[in-house]
Coordinates of C-alpha atoms and ligand atoms in Angstrom, one line a residue:
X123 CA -3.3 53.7 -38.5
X124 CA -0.3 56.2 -38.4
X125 CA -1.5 59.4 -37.3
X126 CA -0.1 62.7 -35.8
X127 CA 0.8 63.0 -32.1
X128 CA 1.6 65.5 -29.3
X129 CA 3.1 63.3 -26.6
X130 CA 3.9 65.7 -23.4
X131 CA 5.6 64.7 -20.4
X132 CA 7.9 66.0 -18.0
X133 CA 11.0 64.6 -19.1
X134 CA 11.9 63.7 -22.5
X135 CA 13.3 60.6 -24.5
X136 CA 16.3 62.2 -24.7
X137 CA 18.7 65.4 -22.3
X138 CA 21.7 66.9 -24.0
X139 CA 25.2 67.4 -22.7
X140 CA 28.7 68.6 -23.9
X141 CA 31.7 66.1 -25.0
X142 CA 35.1 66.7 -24.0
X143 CA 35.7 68.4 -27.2
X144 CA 32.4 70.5 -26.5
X145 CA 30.3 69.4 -29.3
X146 CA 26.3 68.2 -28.3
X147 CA 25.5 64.6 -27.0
X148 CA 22.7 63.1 -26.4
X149 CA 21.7 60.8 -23.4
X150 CA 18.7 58.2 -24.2
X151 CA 16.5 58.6 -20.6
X152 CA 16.0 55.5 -18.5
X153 CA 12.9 55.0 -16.3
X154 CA 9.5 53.0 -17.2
X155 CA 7.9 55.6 -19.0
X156 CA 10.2 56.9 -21.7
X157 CA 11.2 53.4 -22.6
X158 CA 7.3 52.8 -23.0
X159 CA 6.8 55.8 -24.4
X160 CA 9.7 55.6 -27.0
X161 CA 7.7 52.5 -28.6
X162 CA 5.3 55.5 -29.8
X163 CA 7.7 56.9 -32.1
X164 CA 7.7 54.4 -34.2
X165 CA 4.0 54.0 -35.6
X166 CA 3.4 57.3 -35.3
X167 CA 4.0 60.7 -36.4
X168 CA 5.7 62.0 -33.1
X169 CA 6.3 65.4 -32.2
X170 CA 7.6 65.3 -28.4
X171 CA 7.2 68.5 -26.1
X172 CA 9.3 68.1 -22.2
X173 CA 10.8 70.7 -20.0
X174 CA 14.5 70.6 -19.9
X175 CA 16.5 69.3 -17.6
X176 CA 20.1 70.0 -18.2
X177 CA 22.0 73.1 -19.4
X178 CA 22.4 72.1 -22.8
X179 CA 18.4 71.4 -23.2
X180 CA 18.4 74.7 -22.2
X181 CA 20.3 76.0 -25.0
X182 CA 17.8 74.2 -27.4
X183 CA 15.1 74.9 -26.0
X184 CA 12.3 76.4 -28.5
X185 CA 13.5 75.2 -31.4
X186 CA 11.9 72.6 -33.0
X187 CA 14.7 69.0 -33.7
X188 CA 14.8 66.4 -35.6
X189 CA 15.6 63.5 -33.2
X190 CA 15.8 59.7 -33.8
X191 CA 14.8 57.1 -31.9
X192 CA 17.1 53.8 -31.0
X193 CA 15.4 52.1 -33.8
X194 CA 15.7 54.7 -36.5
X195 CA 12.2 56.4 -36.2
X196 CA 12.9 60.1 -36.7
X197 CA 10.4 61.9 -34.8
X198 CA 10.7 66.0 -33.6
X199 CA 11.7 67.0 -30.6
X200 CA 11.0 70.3 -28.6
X201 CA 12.2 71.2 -25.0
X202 CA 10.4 73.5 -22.3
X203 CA 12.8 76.3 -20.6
X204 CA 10.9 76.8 -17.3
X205 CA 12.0 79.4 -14.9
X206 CA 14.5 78.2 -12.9
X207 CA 12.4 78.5 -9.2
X208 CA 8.9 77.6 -10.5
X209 CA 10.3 74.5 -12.3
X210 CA 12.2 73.8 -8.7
X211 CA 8.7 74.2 -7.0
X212 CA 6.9 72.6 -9.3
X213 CA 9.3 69.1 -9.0
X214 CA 10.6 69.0 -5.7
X215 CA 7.8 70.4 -3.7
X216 CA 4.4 69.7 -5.0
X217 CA 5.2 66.8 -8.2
X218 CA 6.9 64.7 -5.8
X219 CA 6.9 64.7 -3.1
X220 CA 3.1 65.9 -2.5
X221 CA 1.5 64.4 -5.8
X222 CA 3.2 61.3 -5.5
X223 CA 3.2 60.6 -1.8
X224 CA -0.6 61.3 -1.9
X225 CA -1.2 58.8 -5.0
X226 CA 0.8 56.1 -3.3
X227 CA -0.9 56.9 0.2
X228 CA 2.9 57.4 1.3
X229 CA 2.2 60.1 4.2
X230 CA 2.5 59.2 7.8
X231 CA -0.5 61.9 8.3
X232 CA -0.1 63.0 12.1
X233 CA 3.3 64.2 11.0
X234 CA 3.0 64.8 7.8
X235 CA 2.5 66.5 5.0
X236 CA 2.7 70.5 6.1
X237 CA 0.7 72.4 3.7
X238 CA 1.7 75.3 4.5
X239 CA 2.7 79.1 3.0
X240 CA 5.3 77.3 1.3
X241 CA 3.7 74.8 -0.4
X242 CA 0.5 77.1 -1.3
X243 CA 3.3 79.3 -3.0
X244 CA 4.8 76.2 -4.7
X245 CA 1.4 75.5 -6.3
X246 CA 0.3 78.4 -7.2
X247 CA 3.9 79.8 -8.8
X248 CA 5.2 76.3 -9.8
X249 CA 3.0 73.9 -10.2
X250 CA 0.3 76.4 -12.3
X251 CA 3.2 78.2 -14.0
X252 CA 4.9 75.3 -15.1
X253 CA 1.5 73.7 -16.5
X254 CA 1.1 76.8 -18.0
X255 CA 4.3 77.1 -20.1
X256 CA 3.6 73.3 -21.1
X257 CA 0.1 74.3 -22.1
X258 CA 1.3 77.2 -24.3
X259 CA 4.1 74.9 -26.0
X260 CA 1.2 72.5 -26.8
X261 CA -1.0 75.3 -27.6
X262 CA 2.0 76.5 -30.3
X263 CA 2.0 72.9 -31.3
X264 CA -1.2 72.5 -32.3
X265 CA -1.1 75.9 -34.3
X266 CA 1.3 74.4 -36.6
X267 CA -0.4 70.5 -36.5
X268 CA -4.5 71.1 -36.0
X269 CA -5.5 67.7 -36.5
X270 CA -3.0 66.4 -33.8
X271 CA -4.1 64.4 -31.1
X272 CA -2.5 65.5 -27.6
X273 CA -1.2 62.7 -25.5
X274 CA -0.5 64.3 -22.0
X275 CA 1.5 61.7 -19.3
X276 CA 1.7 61.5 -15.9
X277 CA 1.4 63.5 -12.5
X278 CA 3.2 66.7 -13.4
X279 CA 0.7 67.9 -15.9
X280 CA -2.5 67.6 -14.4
X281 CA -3.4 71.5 -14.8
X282 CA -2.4 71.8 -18.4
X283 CA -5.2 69.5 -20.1
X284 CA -7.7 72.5 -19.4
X285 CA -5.6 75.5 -20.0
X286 CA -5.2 73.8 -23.5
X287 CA -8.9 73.0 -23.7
X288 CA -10.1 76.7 -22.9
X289 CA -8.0 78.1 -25.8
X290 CA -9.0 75.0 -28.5
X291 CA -12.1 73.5 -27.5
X292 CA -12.2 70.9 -30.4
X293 CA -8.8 69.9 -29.7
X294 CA -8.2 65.8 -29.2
X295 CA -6.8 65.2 -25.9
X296 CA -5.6 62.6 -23.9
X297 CA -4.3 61.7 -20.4
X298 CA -2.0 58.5 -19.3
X299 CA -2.2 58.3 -15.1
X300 CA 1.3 55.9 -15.0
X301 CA 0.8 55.7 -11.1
X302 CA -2.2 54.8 -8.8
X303 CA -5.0 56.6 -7.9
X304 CA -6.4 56.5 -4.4
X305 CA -10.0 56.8 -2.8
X306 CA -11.3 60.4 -2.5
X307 CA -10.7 61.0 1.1
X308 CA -7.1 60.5 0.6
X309 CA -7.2 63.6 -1.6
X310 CA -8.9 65.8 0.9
X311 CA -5.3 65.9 2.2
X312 CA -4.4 68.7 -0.3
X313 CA -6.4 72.3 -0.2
X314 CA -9.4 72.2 -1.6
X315 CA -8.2 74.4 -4.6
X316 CA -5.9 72.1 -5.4
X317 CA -7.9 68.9 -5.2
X318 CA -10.2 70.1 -7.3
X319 CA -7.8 71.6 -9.7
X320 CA -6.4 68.4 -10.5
X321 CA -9.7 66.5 -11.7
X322 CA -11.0 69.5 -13.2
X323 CA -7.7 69.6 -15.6
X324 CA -8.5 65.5 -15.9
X325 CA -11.9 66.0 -16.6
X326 CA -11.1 68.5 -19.4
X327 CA -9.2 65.2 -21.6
X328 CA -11.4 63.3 -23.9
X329 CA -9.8 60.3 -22.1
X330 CA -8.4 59.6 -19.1
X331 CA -6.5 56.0 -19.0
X332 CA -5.5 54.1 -16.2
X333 CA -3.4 50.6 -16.0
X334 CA -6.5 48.9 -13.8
X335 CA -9.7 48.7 -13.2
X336 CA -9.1 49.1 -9.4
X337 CA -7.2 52.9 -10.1
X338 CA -10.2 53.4 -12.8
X339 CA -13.1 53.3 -10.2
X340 CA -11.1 55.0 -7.4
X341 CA -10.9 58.0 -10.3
X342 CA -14.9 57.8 -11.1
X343 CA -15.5 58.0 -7.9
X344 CA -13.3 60.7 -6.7
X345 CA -14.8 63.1 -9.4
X346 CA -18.2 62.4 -8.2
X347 CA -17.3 63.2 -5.1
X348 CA -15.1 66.4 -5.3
X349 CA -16.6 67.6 -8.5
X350 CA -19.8 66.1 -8.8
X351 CA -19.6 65.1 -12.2
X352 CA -20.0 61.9 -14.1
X353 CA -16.0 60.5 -15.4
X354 CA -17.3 57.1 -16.8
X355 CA -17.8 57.8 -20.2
X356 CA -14.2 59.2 -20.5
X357 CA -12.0 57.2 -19.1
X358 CA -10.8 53.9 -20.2
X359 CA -8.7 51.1 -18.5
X360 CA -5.2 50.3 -20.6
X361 CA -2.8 48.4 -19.5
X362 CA 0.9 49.7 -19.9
X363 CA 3.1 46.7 -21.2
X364 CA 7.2 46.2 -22.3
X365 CA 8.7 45.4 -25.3
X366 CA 9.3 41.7 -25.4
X367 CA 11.6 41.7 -28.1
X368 CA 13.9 44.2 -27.5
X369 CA 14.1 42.3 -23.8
X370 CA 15.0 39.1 -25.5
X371 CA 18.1 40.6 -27.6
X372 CA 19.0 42.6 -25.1
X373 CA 19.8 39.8 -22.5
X374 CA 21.9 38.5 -25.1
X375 CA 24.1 41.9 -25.6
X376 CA 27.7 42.2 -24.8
X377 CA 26.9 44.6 -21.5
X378 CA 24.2 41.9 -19.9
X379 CA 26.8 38.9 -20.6
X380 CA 29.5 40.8 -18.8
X381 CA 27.3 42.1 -16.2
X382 CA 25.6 38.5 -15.9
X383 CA 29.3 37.2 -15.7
X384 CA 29.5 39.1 -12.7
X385 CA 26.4 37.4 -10.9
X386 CA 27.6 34.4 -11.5
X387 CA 30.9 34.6 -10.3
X388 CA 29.6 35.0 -6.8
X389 CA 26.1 34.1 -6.6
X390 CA 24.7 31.9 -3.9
X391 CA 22.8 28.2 -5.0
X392 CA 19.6 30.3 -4.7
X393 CA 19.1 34.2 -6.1
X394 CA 16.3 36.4 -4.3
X395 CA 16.3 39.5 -6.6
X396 CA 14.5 43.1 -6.5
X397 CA 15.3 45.5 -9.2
X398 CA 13.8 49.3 -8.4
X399 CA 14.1 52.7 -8.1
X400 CA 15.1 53.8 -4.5
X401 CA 11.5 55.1 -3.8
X402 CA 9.3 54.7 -0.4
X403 CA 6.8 53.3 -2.9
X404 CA 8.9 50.7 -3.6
X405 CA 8.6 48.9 0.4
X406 CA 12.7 48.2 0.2
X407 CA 12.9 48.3 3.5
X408 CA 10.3 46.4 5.2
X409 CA 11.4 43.4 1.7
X410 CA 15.0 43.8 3.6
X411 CA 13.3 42.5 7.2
X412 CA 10.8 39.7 5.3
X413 CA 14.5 38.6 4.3
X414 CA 15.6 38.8 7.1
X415 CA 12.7 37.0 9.0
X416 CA 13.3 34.2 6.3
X417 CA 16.9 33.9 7.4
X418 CA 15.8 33.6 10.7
X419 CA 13.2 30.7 10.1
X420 CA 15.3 28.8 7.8
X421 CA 19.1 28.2 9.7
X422 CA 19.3 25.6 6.9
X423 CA 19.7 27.6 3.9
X424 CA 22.2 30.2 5.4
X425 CA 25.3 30.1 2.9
X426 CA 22.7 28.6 0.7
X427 CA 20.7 31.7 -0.4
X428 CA 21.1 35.5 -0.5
X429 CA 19.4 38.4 -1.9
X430 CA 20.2 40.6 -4.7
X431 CA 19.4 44.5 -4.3
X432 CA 19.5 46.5 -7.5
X433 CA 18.8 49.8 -6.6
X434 CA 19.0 52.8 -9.1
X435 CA 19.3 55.6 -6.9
X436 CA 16.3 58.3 -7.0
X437 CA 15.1 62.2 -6.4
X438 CA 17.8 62.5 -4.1
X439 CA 17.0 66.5 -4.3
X440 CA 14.5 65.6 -2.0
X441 CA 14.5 64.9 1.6
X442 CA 11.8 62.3 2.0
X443 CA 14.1 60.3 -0.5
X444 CA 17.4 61.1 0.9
X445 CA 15.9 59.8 4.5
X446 CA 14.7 56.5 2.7
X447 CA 18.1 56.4 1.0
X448 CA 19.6 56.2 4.1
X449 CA 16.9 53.5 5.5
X450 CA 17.5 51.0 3.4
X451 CA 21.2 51.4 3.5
X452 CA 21.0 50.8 7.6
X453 CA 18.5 47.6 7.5
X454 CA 20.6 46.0 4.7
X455 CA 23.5 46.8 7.0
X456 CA 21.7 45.6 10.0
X457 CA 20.6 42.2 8.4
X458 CA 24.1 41.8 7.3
X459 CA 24.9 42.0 10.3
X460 CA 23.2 39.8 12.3
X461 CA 23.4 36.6 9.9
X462 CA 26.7 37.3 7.8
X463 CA 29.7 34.4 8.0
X464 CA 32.8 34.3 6.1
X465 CA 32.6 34.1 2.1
X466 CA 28.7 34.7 2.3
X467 CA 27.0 38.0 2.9
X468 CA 23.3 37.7 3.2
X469 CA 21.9 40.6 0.7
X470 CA 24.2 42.5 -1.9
X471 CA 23.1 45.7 -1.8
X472 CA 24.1 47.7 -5.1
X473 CA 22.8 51.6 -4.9
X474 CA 23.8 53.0 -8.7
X475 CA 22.3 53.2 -12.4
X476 CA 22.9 49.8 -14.1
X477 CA 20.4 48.9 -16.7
X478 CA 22.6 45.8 -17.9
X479 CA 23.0 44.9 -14.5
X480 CA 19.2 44.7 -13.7
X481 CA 18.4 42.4 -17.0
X482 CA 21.2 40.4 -16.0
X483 CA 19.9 39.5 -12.7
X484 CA 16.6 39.2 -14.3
X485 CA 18.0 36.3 -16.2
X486 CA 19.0 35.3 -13.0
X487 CA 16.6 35.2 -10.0
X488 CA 15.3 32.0 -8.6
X489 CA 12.6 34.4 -6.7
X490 CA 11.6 38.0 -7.8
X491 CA 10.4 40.4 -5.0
X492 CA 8.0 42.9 -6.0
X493 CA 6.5 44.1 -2.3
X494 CA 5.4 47.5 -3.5
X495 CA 3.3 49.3 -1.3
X496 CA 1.4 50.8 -4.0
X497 CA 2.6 50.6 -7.7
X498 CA 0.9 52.1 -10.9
X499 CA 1.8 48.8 -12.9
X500 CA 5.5 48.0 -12.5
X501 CA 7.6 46.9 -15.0
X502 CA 10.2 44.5 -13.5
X503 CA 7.4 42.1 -12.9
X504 CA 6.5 42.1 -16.3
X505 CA 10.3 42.6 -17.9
X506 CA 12.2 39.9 -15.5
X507 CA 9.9 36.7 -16.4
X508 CA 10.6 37.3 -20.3
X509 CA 14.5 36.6 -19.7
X510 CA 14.5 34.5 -16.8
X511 CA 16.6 31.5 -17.6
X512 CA 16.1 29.6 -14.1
X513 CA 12.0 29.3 -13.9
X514 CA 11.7 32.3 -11.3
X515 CA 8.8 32.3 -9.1
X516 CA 7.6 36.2 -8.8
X517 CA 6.3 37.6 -5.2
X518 CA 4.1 40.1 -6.3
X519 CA 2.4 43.1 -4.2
X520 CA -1.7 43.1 -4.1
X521 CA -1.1 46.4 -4.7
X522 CA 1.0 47.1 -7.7
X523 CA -0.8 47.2 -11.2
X524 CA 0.6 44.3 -12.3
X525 CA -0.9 42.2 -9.8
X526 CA -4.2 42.4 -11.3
X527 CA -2.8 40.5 -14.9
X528 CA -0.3 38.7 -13.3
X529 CA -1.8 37.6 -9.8
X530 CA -2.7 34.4 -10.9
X531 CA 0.7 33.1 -12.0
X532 CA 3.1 35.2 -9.1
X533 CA 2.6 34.4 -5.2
X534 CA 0.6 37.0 -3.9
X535 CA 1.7 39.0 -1.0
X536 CA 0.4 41.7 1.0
X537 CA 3.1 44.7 1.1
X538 CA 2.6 45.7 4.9
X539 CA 3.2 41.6 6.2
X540 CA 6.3 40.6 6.8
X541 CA 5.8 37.5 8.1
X542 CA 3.6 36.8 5.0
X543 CA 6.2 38.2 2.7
X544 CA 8.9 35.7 4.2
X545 CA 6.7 32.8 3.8
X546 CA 6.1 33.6 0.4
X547 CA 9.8 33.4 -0.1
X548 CA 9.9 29.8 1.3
X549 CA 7.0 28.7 -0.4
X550 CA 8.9 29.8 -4.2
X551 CA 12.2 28.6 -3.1
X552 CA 10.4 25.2 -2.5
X553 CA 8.1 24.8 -5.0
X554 CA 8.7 22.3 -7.5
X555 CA 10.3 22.7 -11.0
X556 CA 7.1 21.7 -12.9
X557 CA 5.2 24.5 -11.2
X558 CA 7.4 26.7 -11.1
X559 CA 8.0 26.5 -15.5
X560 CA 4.4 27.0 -15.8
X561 CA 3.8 30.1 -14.1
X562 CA 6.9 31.5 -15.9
X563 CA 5.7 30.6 -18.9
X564 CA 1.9 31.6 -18.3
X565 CA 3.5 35.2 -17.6
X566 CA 5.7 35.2 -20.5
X567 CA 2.5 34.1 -23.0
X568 CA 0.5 37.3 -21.2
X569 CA 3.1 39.8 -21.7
X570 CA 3.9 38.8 -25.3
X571 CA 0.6 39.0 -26.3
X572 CA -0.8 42.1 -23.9
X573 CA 1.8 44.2 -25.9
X574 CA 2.6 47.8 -25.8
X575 CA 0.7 48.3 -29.1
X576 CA -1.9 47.0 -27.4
X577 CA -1.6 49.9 -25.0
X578 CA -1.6 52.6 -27.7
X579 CA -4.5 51.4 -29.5
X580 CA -6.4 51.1 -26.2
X581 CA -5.9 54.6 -26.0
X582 CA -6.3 55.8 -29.3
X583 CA -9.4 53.7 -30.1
X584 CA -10.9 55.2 -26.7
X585 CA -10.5 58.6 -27.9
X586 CA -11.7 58.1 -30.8
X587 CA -15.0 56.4 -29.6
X588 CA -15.5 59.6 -27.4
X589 CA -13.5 62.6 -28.8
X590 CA -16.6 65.3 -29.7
X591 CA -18.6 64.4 -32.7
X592 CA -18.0 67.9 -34.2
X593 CA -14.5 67.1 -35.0
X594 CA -15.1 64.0 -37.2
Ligands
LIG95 C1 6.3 54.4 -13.2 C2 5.3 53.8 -12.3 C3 4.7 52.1 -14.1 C4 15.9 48.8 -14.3 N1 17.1 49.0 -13.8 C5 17.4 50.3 -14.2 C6 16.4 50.8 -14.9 N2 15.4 49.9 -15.0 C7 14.1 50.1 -15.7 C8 13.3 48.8 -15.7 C9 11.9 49.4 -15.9 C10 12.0 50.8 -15.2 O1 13.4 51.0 -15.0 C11 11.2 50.8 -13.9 O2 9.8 50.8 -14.2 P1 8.7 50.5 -13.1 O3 7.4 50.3 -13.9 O4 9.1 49.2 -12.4 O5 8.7 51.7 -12.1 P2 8.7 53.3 -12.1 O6 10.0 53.8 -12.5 O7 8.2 53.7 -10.8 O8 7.6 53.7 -13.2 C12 5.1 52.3 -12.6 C13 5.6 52.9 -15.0 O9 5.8 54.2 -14.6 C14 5.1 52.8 -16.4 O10 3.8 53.3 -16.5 O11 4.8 50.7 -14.4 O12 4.1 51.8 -11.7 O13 5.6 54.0 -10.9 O14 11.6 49.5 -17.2 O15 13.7 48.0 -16.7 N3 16.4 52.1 -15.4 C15 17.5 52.8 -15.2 N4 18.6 52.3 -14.5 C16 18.6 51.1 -14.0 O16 19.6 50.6 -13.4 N5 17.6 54.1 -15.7

């Protein structure tokens, strides 16, 4: 059923600029969530509301566009000015890194985090402010569209869902959590104020979806224990997913065949690649010394084998991200190193934005790392298998989303071993053929038919199973 939608998240499907000869451009935004989230547009009636980001979003701001997707959907489009500061606190200080290092249990907690002055301040006049201004643009929104349902996204709204709900208490709203959510204890890292905040703006959403079961339960039972209240009945377990046919033409476009061309002009026999975001979650570093550990067992395939790092560079405003940055930069360096030889370099490091790059070696791959330390779903391991023209084995994290559809098919490993993470390497590079089709083929068959309509209805059959009987 095609019906009207508020989707709200912190950055939109599209950011502005200025051409040469100074008339508006648009940029299509990367990342796993817009691309999922773009898929709405086109079954629904869409009306978009995100801050923005550059100057010319700025200059928009307010008004209400007319904005098409890649496909052709027209859906309408309307940009958030925050203040300059309280957007700045609300990002760089409490969004990420707090937010996120907390969901992903990132913190090394005798050092870190300090929540101190500055961060209370960053809550209070970012974080709530910026909520605030999204809650008034939905608010606004719902003036004009009533019967809308609200479809909130993501760590960086977590306050707004009950601001809207004090003003419109028969309002439909609903929450997407793209990344993990950890045990209750984890959150008493953060003020109480906050803590509780956070699941009390949850808790005001008809539904709350999760990618997992595992993230589901961890949620239930952190409301019971911070809030004392009951969250089953309103959250729901929904699987984010890819589009498997846009994948499939696109490894066929001009910009993966030139980019693919590339791989192939210097690849070794056997391809280990990892495609991510340069983010601590991500474990590049300690996948860089499993690697390496391989190298060090396996004298034989030096020459033979190397690793492909394709690394779209991440957050660098902040610090935690610059160090890690410069981590991964220094072990790849290191490992290099130790085991490189004339015409063969063990792993090819490549820090920049390259989406044609990444499908490319997707096609590519004879082994697929995926070692997060904690993951929400992750795409690659669902995006890589569909193109994959070699029969790549996947080495999948216990701990990314994915794991728990996948699991079966991939070669589990836990993301803290690194002796477990280079044996898992050895084990795909020598499995056989026969074995190796099947898995690829078992994952292909999953994602295909666990599509991302499947993720949307989830979701909008959930809210309308629990969404107040008043309002039908
Ligand atoms: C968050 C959660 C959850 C690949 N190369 C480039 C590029 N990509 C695309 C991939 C993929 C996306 O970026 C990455 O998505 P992931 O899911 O792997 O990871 P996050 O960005 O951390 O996404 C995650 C997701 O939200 C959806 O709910 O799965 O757990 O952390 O689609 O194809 N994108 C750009 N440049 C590249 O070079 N811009």
């Amino acid at each position: 059923m095609r019906r009207k939608l508020i989707v709200v998240s912190n950055r939109g499907p599209v950011s502005y600029g200025r051409g040469p000869d100074g008339s508006r451009t648009a940029k299509r935004g990367g990342g796993g969530l817009v691309t999922a989230l773009r898929s709405l547009v086109q079954y629904h009636e869409v009306t978009w509301i995100a801050s923005a980001i550059t100057e010319e979003d700025r200059a928009v701001a307010g008004q209400t566009l007319d904005e098409t997707a890649g496909d052709g959907s027209p859906y309408k489009l309307q940009l958030v000015a925050h203040d300059r500061q309280a957007y700045d606190w609300y990002y760089n200080v409490v969004a990420n890194p707090m937010l996120w290092f907390v969901q992903h249990s990132l913190w090394e907690l005798p050092y870190a985090p300090k929540v101190d002055a500055a961060f209370h301040r960053a809550w209070s006049e970012g974080y709530v402010s910026v909520n605030a201004s999204f809650a008034a643009a939905v608010d606004a929104a719902l003036e004009r569209t009533p019967d809308a349902a609200v479809f909130f996204h993501d760590y960086h709204l977590y306050l707004a869902p009950r601001m809207v709900r004090e003003r419109r208490p028969d309002a439909a709203l609903v929450h997407f959590v793209h990344i993990p959510w950890p045990q209750p204890d984890y959150w008493r890292i953060l003020p109480k104020g906050a803590r509780s905040a956070i699941h009390d703006g949850l808790m005001a959403n008809d539904v709350v979806g999760f990618h997992t079961e595992r993230w589901r339960r961890n949620f239930i039972y952190s409301v019971r224990e911070l809030l004392g209240e009951d969250a089953t009945a309103r959250t729901v377990t929904a699987p984010i997913s890819v589009d498997a046919a846009e994948f499939v033409e696109l490894a066929q476009s001009d910009a993966v065949l030139r980019a693919e061309r590339e791989i192939l002009a210097d690849r070794p026999e056997k391809l280990v690649v990892r495609v991510d975001r340069t983010d601590p979650s991500k474990n590049i570093v300690r996948g860089f010394r499993a690697f390496e550990l391989y190298l060090e067992a396996h004298p034989e395939m030096h020459r033979l084998v190397g690793m492909l790092a394709l690394l779209d560079p991440s957050r660098q405003d902040i610090p935690e991200y610059a160090e890690y940055l410069g981590a991964i930069q220094r072990e790849a360096r290191r490992v290099n190193d130790r085991f490189q030889q004339s015409g063969w370099r063990p792993i090819d490091l490549e820090i920049a934005d390259d989406f044609a790059k990444s499908v490319a070696a997707y096609k590519q791959f004879d082994v697929l790392l995926v070692n997060a330390i904690f993951d929400g779903m992750n795409l690659v391991a669902k995006e890589a298998p569909l193109v994959n023209e070699r029969d790549g084995v996947v080495v999948l994290s216990e701990n990314a989303g994915a794991h728990a559809e996948l699991g079966e098919w991939a070669l589990t490993v836990n993301p803290f071993d690194v002796k477990g993470q280079a044996d898992a390497i050895e084990v795909a590079l020598s499995m056989d053929a026969g074995d190796r089709r099947a898995r690829l083929e078992a994952i292909r068959a999953h994602v295909r038919e666990h599509d991302l309509n499947r993720w949307t209805d989830t979701l909008l059959a959930a809210l309308d199973r629990v969404a107040a009987p008043a309002r039908r």
